[in-house]
mmCIF file with all atom_site columns, C-alpha atoms in Angstrom:
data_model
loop_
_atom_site.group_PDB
_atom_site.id
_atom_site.type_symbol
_atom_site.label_atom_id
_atom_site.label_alt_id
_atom_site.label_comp_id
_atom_site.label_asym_id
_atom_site.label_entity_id
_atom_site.label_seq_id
_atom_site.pdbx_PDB_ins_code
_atom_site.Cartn_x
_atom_site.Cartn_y
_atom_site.Cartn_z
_atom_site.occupancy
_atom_site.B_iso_or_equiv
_atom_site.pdbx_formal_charge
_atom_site.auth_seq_id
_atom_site.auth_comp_id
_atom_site.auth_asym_id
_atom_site.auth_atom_id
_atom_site.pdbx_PDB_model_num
ATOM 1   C CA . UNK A 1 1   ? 91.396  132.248 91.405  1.00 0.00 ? 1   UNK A CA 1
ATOM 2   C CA . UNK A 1 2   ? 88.906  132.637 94.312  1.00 0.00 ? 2   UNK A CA 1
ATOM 3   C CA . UNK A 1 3   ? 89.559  129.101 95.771  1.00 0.00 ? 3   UNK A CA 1
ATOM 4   C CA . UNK A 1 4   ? 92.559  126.354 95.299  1.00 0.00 ? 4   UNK A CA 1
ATOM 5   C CA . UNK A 1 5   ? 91.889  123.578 93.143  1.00 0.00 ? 5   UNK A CA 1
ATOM 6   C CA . UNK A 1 6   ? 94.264  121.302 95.188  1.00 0.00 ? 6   UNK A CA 1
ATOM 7   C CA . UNK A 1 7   ? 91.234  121.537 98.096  1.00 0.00 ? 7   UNK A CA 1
ATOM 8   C CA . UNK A 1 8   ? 88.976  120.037 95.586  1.00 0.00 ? 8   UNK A CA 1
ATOM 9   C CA . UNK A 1 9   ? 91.202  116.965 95.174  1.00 0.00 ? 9   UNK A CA 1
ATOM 10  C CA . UNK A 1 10  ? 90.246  114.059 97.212  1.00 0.00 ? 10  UNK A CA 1
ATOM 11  C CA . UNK A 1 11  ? 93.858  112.120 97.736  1.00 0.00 ? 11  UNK A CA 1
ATOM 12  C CA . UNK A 1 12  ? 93.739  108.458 97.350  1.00 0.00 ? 12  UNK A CA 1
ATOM 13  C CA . UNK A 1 13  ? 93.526  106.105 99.991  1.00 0.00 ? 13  UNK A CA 1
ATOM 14  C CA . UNK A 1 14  ? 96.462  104.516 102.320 1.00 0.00 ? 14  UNK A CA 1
ATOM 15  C CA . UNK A 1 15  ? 96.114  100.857 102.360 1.00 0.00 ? 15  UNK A CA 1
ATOM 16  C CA . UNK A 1 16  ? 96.319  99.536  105.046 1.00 0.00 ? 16  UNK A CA 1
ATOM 17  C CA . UNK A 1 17  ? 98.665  96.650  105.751 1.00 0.00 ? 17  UNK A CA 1
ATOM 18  C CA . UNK A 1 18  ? 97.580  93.778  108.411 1.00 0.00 ? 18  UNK A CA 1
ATOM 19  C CA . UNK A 1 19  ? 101.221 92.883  110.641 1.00 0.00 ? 19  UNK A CA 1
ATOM 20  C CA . UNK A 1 20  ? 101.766 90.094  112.133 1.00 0.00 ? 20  UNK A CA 1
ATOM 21  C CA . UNK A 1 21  ? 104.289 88.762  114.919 1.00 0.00 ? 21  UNK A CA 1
ATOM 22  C CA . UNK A 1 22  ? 106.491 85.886  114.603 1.00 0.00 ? 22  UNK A CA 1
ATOM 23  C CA . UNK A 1 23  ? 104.878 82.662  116.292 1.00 0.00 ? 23  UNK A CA 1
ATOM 24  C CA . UNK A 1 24  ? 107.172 80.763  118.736 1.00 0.00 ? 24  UNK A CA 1
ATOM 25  C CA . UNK A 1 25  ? 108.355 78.148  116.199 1.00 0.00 ? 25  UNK A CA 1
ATOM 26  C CA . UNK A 1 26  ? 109.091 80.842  113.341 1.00 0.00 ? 26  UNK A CA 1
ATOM 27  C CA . UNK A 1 27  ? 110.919 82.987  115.416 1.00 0.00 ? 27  UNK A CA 1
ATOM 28  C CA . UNK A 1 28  ? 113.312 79.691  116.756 1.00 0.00 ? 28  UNK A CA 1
ATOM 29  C CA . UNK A 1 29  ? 113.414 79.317  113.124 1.00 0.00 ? 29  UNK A CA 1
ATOM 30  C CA . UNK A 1 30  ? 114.646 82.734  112.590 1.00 0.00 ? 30  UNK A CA 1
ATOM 31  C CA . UNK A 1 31  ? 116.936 82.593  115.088 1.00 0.00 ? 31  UNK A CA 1
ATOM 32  C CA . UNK A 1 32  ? 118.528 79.060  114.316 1.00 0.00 ? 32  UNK A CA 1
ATOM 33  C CA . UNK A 1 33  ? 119.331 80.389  110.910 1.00 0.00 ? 33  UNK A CA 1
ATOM 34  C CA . UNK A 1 34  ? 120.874 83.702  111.725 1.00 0.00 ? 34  UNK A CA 1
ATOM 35  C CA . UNK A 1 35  ? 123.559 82.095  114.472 1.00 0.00 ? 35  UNK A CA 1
ATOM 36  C CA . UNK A 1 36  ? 126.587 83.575  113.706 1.00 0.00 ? 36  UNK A CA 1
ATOM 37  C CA . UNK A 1 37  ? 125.295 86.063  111.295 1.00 0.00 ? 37  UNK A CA 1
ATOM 38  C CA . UNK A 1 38  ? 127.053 89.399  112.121 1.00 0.00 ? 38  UNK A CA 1
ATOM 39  C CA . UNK A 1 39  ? 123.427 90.784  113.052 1.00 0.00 ? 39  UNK A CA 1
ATOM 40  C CA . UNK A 1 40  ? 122.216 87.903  115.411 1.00 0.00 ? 40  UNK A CA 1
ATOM 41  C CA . UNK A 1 41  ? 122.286 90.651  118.111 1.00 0.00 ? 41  UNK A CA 1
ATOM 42  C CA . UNK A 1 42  ? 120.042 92.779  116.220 1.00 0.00 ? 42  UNK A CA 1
ATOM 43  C CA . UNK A 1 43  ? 117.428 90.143  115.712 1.00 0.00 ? 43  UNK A CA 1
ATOM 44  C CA . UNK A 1 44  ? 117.923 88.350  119.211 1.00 0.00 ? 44  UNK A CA 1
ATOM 45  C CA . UNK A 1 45  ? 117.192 92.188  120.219 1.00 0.00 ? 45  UNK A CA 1
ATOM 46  C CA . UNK A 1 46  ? 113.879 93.032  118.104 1.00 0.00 ? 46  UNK A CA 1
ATOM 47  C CA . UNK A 1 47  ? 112.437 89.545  119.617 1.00 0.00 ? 47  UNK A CA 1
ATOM 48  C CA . UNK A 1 48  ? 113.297 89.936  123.162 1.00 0.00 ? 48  UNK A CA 1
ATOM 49  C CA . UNK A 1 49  ? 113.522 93.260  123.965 1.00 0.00 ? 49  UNK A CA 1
ATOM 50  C CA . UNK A 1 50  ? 110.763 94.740  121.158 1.00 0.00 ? 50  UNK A CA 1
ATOM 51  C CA . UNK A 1 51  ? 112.430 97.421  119.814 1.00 0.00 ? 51  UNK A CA 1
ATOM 52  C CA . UNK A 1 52  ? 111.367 98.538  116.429 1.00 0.00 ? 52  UNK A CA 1
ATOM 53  C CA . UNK A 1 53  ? 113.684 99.090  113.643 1.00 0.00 ? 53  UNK A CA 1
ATOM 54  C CA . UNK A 1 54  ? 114.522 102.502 113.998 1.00 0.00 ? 54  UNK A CA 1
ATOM 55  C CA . UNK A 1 55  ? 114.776 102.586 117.992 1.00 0.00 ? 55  UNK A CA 1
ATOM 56  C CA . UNK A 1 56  ? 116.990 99.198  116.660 1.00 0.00 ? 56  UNK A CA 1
ATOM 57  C CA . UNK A 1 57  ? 119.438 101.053 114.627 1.00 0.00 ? 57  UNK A CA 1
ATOM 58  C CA . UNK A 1 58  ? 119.782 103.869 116.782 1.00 0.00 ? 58  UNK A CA 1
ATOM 59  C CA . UNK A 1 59  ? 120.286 102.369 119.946 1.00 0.00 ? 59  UNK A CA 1
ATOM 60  C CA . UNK A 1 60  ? 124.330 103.604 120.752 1.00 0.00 ? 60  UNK A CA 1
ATOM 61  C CA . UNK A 1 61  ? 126.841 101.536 123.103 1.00 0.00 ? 61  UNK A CA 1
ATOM 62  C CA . UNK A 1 62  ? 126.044 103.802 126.218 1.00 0.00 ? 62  UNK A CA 1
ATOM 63  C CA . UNK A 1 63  ? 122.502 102.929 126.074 1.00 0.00 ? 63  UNK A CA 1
ATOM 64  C CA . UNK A 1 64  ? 122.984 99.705  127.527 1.00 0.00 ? 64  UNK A CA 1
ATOM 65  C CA . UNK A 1 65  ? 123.895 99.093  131.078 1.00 0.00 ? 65  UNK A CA 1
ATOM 66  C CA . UNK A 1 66  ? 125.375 95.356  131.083 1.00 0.00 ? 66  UNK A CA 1
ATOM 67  C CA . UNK A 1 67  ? 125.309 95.766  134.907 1.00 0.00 ? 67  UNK A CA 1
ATOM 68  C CA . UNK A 1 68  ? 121.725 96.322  135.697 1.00 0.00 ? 68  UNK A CA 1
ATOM 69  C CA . UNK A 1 69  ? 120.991 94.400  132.510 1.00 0.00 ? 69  UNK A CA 1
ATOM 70  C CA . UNK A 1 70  ? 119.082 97.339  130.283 1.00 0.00 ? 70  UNK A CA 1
ATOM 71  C CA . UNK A 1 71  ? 118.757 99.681  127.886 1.00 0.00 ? 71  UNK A CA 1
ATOM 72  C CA . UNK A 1 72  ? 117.630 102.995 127.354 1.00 0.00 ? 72  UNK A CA 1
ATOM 73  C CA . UNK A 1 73  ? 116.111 104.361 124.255 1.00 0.00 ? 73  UNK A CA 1
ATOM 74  C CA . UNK A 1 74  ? 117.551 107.845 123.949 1.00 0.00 ? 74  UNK A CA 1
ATOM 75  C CA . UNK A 1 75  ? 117.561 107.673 119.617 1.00 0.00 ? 75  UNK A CA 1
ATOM 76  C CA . UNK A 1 76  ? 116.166 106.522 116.701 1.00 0.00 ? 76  UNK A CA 1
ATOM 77  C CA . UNK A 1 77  ? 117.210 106.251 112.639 1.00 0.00 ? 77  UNK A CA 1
ATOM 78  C CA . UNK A 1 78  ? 114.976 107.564 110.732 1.00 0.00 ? 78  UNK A CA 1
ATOM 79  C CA . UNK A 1 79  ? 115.123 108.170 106.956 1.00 0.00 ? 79  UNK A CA 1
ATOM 80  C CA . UNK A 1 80  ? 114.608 111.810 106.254 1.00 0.00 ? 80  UNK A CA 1
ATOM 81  C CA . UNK A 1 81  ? 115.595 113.765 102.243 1.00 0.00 ? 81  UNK A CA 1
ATOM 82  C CA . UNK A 1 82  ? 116.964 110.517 101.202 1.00 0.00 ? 82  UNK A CA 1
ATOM 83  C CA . UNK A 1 83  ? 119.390 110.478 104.146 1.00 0.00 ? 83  UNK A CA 1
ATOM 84  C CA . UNK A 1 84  ? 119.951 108.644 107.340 1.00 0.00 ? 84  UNK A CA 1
ATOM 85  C CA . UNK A 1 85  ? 119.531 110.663 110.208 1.00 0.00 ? 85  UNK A CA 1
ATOM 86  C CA . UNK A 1 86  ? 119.524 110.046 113.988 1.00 0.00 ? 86  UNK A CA 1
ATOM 87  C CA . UNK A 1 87  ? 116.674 111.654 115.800 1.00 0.00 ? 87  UNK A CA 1
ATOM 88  C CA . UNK A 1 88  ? 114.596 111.524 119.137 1.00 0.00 ? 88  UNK A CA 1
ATOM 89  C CA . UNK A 1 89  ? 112.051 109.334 119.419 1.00 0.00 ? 89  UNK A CA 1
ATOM 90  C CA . UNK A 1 90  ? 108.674 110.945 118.431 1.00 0.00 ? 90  UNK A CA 1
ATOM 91  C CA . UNK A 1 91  ? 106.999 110.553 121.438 1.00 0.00 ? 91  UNK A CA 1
ATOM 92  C CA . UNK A 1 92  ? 108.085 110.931 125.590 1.00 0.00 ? 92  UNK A CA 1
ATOM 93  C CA . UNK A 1 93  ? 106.565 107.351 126.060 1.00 0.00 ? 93  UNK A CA 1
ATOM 94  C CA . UNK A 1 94  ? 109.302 105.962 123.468 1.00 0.00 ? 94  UNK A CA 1
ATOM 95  C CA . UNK A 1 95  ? 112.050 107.327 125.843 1.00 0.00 ? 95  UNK A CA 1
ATOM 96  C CA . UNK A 1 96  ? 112.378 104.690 127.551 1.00 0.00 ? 96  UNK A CA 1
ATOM 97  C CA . UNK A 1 97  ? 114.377 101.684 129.794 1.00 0.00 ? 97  UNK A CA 1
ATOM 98  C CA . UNK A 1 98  ? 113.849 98.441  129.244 1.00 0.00 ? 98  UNK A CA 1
ATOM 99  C CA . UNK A 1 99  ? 114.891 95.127  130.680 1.00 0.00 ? 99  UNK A CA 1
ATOM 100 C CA . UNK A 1 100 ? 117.463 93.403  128.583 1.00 0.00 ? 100 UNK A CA 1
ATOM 101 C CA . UNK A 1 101 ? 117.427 88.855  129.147 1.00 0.00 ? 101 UNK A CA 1
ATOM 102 C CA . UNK A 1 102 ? 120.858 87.642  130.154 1.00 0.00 ? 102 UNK A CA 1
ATOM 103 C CA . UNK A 1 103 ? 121.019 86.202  126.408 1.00 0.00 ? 103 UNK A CA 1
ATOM 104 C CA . UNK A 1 104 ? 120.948 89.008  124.599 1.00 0.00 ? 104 UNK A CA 1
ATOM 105 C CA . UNK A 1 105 ? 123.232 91.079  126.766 1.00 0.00 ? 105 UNK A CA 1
ATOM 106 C CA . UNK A 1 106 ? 126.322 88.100  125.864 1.00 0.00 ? 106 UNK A CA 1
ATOM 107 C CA . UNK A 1 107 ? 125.039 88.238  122.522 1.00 0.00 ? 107 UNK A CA 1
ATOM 108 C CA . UNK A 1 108 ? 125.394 92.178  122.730 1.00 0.00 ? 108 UNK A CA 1
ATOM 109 C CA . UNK A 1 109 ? 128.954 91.676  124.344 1.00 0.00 ? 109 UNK A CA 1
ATOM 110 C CA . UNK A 1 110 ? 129.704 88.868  121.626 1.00 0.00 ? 110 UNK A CA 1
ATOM 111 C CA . UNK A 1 111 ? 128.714 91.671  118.813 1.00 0.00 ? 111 UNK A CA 1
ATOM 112 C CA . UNK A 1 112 ? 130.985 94.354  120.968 1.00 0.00 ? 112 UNK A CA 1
ATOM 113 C CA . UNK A 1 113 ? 134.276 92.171  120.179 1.00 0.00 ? 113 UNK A CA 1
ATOM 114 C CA . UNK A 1 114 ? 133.021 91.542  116.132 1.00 0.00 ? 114 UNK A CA 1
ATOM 115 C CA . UNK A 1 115 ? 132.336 95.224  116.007 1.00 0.00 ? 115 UNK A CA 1
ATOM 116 C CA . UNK A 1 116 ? 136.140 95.875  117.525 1.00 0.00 ? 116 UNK A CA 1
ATOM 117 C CA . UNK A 1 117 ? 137.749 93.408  114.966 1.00 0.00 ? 117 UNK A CA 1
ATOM 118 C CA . UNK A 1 118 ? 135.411 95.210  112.075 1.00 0.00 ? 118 UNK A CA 1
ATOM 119 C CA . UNK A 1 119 ? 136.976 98.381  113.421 1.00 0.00 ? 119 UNK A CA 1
ATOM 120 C CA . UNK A 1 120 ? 140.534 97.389  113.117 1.00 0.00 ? 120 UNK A CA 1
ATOM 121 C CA . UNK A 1 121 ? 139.707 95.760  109.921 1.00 0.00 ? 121 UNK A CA 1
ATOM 122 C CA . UNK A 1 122 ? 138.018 98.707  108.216 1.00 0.00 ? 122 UNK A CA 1
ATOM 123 C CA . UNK A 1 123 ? 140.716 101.303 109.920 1.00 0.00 ? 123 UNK A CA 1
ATOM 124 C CA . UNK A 1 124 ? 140.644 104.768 108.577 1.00 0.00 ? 124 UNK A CA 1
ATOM 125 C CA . UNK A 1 125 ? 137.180 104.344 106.505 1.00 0.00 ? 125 UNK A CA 1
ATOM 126 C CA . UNK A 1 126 ? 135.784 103.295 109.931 1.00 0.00 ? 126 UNK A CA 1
ATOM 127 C CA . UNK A 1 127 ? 133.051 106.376 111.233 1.00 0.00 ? 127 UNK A CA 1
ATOM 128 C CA . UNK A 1 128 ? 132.669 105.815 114.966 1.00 0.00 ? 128 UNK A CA 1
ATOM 129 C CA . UNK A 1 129 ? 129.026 107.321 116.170 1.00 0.00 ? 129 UNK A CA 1
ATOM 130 C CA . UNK A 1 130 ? 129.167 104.618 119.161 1.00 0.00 ? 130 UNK A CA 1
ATOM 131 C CA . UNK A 1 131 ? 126.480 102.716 117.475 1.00 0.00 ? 131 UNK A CA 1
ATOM 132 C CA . UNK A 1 132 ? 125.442 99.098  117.926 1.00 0.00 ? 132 UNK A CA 1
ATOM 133 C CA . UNK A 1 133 ? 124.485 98.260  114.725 1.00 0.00 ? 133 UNK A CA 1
ATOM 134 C CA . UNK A 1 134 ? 126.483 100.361 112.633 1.00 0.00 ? 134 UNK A CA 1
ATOM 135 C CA . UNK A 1 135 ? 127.337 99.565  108.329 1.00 0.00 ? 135 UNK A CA 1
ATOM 136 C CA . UNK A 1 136 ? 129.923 97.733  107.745 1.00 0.00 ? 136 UNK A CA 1
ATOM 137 C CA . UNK A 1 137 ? 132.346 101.032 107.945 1.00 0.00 ? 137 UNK A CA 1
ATOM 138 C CA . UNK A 1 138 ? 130.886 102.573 111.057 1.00 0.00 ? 138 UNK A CA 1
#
């Protein structure tokens, strides 16, 4: 063969898909129906801090400074070979500290105790990688 074949093959196109944000009212909405859900946190997080899923799911328990009320983005989950993997963020811009409201930092500390009992709970199937927002077993 003098040239590939695969070159002449024009691939089809991505569509793309419009996003939208929450208004106001749906994301109260949101929020009223996930209190007490075991991943309020996560939610209350995504809305007031903007963290995507990824940076969401990766964020680890010494990534957030309850003192000076933030949190670093050091990791991300990404789905890589069919398997969850924790990475650094794609870009240097995505490293990053953010400001954390006072609400979401007792909802983080609220989540800390759940996540202890969930530990004792689970006890030797639990897999500690200091995560936030870990499965149900770690």
């Amino acid at each position: 063969m003098h040239r590939s074949a695969a070159k002449s093959v024009r691939p089809p196109a991505m569509k793309q898909v419009e996003r939208r944000a929450l208004g106001v009212d749906e994301a109260k909405r949101l929020l009223d129906a996930l209190r007490g859900h075991r991943l309020e946190a996560l939610y209350v997080c995504a809305l007031t801090v903007g963290l995507c899923r990824g940076e969401l799911l990766g964020l680890a328990w010494s990534d957030i400074d309850f003192d000076a009320g933030t949190q670093t983005v050091r990791q991300t989950v990404q789905r890589a070979g069919g398997r969850l993997q924790i990475v650094a963020p794609k870009t240097e811009p995505s490293r990053r500290t953010v400001p954390v409201p006072a609400r979401t930092l007792a909802l983080f500390r609220a989540h800390r105790r759940q996540q202890a009992a969930d530990r004792l709970a689970a006890g030797e199937r639990w897999q500690d990688h200091g995560l936030v927002f870990p499965s149900r077993s770690g």
